[in-house]
GROMACS .gro file of C-alpha atoms in nm:
model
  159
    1UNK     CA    1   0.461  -2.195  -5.668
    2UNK     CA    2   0.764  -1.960  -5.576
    3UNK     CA    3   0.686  -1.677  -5.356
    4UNK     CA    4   0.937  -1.385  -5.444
    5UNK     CA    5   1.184  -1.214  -5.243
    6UNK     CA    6   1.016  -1.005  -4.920
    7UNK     CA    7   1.200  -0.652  -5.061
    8UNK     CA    8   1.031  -0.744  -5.369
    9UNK     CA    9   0.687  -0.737  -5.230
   10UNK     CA   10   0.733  -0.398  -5.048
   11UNK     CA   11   0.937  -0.254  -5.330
   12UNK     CA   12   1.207  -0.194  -5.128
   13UNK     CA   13   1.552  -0.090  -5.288
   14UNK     CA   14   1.738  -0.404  -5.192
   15UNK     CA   15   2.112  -0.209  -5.210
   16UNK     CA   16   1.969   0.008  -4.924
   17UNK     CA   17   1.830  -0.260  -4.658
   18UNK     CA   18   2.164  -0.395  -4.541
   19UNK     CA   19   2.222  -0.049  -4.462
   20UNK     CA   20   1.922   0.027  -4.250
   21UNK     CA   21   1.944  -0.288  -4.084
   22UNK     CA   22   2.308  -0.160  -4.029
   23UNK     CA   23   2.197   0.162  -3.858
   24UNK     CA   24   1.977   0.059  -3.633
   25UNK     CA   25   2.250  -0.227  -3.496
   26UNK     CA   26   2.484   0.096  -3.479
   27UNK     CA   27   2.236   0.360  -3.316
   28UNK     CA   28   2.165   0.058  -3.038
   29UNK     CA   29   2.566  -0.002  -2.975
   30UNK     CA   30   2.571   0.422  -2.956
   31UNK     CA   31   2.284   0.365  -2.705
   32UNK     CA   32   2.475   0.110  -2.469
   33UNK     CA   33   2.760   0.307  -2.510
   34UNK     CA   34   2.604   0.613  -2.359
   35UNK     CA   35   2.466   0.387  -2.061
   36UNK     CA   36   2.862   0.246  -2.000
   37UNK     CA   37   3.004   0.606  -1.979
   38UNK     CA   38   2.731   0.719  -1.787
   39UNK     CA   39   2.768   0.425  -1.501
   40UNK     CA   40   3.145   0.505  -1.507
   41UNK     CA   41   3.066   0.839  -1.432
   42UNK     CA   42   2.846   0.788  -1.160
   43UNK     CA   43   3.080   0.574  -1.024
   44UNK     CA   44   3.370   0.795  -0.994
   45UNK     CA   45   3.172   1.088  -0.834
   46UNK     CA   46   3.029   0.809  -0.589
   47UNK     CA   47   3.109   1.077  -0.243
   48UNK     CA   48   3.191   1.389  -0.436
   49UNK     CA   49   3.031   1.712  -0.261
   50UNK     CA   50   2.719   1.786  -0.345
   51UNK     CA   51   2.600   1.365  -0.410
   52UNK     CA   52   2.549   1.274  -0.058
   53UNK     CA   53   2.165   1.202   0.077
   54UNK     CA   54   1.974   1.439   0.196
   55UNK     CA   55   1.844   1.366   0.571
   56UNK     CA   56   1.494   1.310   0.612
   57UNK     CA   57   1.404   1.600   0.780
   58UNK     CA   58   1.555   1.835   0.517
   59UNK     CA   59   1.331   1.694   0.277
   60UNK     CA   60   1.028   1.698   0.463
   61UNK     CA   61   1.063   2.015   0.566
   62UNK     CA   62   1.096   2.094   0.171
   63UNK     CA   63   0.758   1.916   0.088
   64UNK     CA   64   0.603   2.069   0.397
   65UNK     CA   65   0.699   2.395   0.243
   66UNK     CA   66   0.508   2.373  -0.082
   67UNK     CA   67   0.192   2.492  -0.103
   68UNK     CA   68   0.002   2.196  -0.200
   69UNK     CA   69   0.084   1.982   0.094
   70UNK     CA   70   0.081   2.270   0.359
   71UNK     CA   71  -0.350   2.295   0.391
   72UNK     CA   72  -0.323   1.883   0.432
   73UNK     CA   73  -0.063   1.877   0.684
   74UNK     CA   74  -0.265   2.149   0.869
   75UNK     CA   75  -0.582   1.963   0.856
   76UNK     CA   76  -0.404   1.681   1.006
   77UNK     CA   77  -0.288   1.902   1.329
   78UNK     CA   78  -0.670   2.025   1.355
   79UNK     CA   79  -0.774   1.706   1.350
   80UNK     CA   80  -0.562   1.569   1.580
   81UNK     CA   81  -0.628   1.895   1.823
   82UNK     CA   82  -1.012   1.864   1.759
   83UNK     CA   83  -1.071   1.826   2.129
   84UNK     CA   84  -0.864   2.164   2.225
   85UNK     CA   85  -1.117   2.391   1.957
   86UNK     CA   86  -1.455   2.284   2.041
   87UNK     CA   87  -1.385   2.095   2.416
   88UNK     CA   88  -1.348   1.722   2.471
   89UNK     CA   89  -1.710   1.629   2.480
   90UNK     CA   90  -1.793   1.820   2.183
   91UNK     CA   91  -1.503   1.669   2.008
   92UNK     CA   92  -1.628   1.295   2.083
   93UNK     CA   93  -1.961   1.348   1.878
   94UNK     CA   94  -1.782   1.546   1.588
   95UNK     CA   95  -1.472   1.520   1.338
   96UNK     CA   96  -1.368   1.740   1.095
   97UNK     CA   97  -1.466   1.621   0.774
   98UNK     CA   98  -1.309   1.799   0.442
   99UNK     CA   99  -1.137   2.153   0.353
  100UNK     CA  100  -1.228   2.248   0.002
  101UNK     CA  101  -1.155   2.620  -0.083
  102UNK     CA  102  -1.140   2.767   0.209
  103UNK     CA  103  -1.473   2.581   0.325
  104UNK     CA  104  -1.406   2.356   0.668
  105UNK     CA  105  -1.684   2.098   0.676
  106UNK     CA  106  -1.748   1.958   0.988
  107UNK     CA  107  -1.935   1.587   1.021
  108UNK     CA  108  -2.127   1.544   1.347
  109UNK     CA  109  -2.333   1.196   1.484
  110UNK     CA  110  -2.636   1.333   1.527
  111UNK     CA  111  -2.899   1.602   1.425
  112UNK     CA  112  -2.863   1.705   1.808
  113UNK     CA  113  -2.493   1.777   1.807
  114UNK     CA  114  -2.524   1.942   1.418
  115UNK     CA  115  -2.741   2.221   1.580
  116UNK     CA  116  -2.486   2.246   1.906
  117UNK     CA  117  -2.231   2.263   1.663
  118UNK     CA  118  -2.391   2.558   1.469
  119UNK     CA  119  -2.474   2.801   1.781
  120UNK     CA  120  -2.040   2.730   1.830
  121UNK     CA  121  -1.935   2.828   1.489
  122UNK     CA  122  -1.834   3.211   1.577
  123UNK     CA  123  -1.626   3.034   1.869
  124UNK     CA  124  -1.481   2.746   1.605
  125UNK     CA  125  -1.360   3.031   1.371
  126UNK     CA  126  -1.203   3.214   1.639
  127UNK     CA  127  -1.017   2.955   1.768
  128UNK     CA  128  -0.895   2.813   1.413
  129UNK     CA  129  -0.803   3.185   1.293
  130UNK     CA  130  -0.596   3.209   1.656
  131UNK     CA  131  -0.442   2.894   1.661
  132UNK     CA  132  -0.395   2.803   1.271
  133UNK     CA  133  -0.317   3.137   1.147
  134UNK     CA  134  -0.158   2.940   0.763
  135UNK     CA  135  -0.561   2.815   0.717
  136UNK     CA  136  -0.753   3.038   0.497
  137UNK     CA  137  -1.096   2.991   0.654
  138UNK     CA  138  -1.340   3.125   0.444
  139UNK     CA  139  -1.684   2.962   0.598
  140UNK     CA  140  -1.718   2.681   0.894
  141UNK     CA  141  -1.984   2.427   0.792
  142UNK     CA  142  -2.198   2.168   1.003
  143UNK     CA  143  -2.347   1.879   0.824
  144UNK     CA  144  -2.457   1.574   1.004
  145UNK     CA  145  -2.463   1.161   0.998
  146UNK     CA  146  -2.551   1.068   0.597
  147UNK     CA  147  -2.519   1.405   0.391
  148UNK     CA  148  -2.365   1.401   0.081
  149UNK     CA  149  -2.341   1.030   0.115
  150UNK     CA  150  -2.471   0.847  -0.136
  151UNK     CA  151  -2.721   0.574   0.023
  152UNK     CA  152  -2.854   0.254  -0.132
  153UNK     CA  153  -3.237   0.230  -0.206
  154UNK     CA  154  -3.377  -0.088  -0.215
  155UNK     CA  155  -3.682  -0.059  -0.506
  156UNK     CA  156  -3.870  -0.415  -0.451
  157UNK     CA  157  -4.152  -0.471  -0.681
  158UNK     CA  158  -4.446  -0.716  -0.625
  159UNK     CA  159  -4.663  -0.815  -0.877
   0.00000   0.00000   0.00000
């Protein structure tokens, strides 16, 4: 039994496939083409003005100037500075946890040190508004060891 011919079977017009095949080899040389000049171009303005690297500091001072990475980088300081807002042995039984919208969350190791913590929040906000004047500080919150963590329950059941 004779199978017939592919363009046959998708009724395709058989004086138009050479043709299409054609193109695409065509549109793919245009394609490589492109690349070629492109490389040669590159190549001859390798030094020109304007194509030399930036230095590093340029473009972290760029990023650092955005406003999406400025709150970050300032959370980093105060966390690093912890110790010189709330006093070394305040600072070695509490971290700062988040800043979400303008809300500082502060994490501290005990239910002892989350009530010290609270009676120093006027002071805390003072400090931060003095010393990190590019934070909007909205509201200082104290939570302690466990909140808003998600713990595992154990649920045994004996029959």
């Amino acid at each position: 039994m004779r199978t017939p011919p592919i363009a046959q079977v998708l009724h395709l017009d058989q004086r138009k496939l050479a043709a299409q095949v054609f193109e695409r080899y065509a549109q793919r040389a245009q394609l490589y083409e492109e690349r070629r000049k492109r490389a040669q171009l590159a190549l001859e303005q390798f030094g020109a003005p304007g194509r030399d690297p930036e230095q590093l500091g340029n473009v972290l001072q760029t990023l650092a100037g955005q406003s999406t990475w400025k709150p970050h980088l300032i959370l980093a300081q105060l966390n690093n500075h912890w110790d010189q807002v709330v006093g070394k042995q305040i600072a070695q039984y509490s971290r700062v946890d988040s800043y979400v919208d303008g809300v500082l969350t502060i994490r501290a190791n005990s239910p002892v040190w989350v009530s010290q913590l609270t009676y120093l929040v006027p002071q805390i906000e003072q400090t931060i508004a003095k010393k990190l004047e590019d934070l909007p500080l909205e509201k200082v919150q104290i939570t302690g060891p466990g909140v808003g963590r998600k713990r595992s329950r154990y649920i045994h059941s004996w029959r």
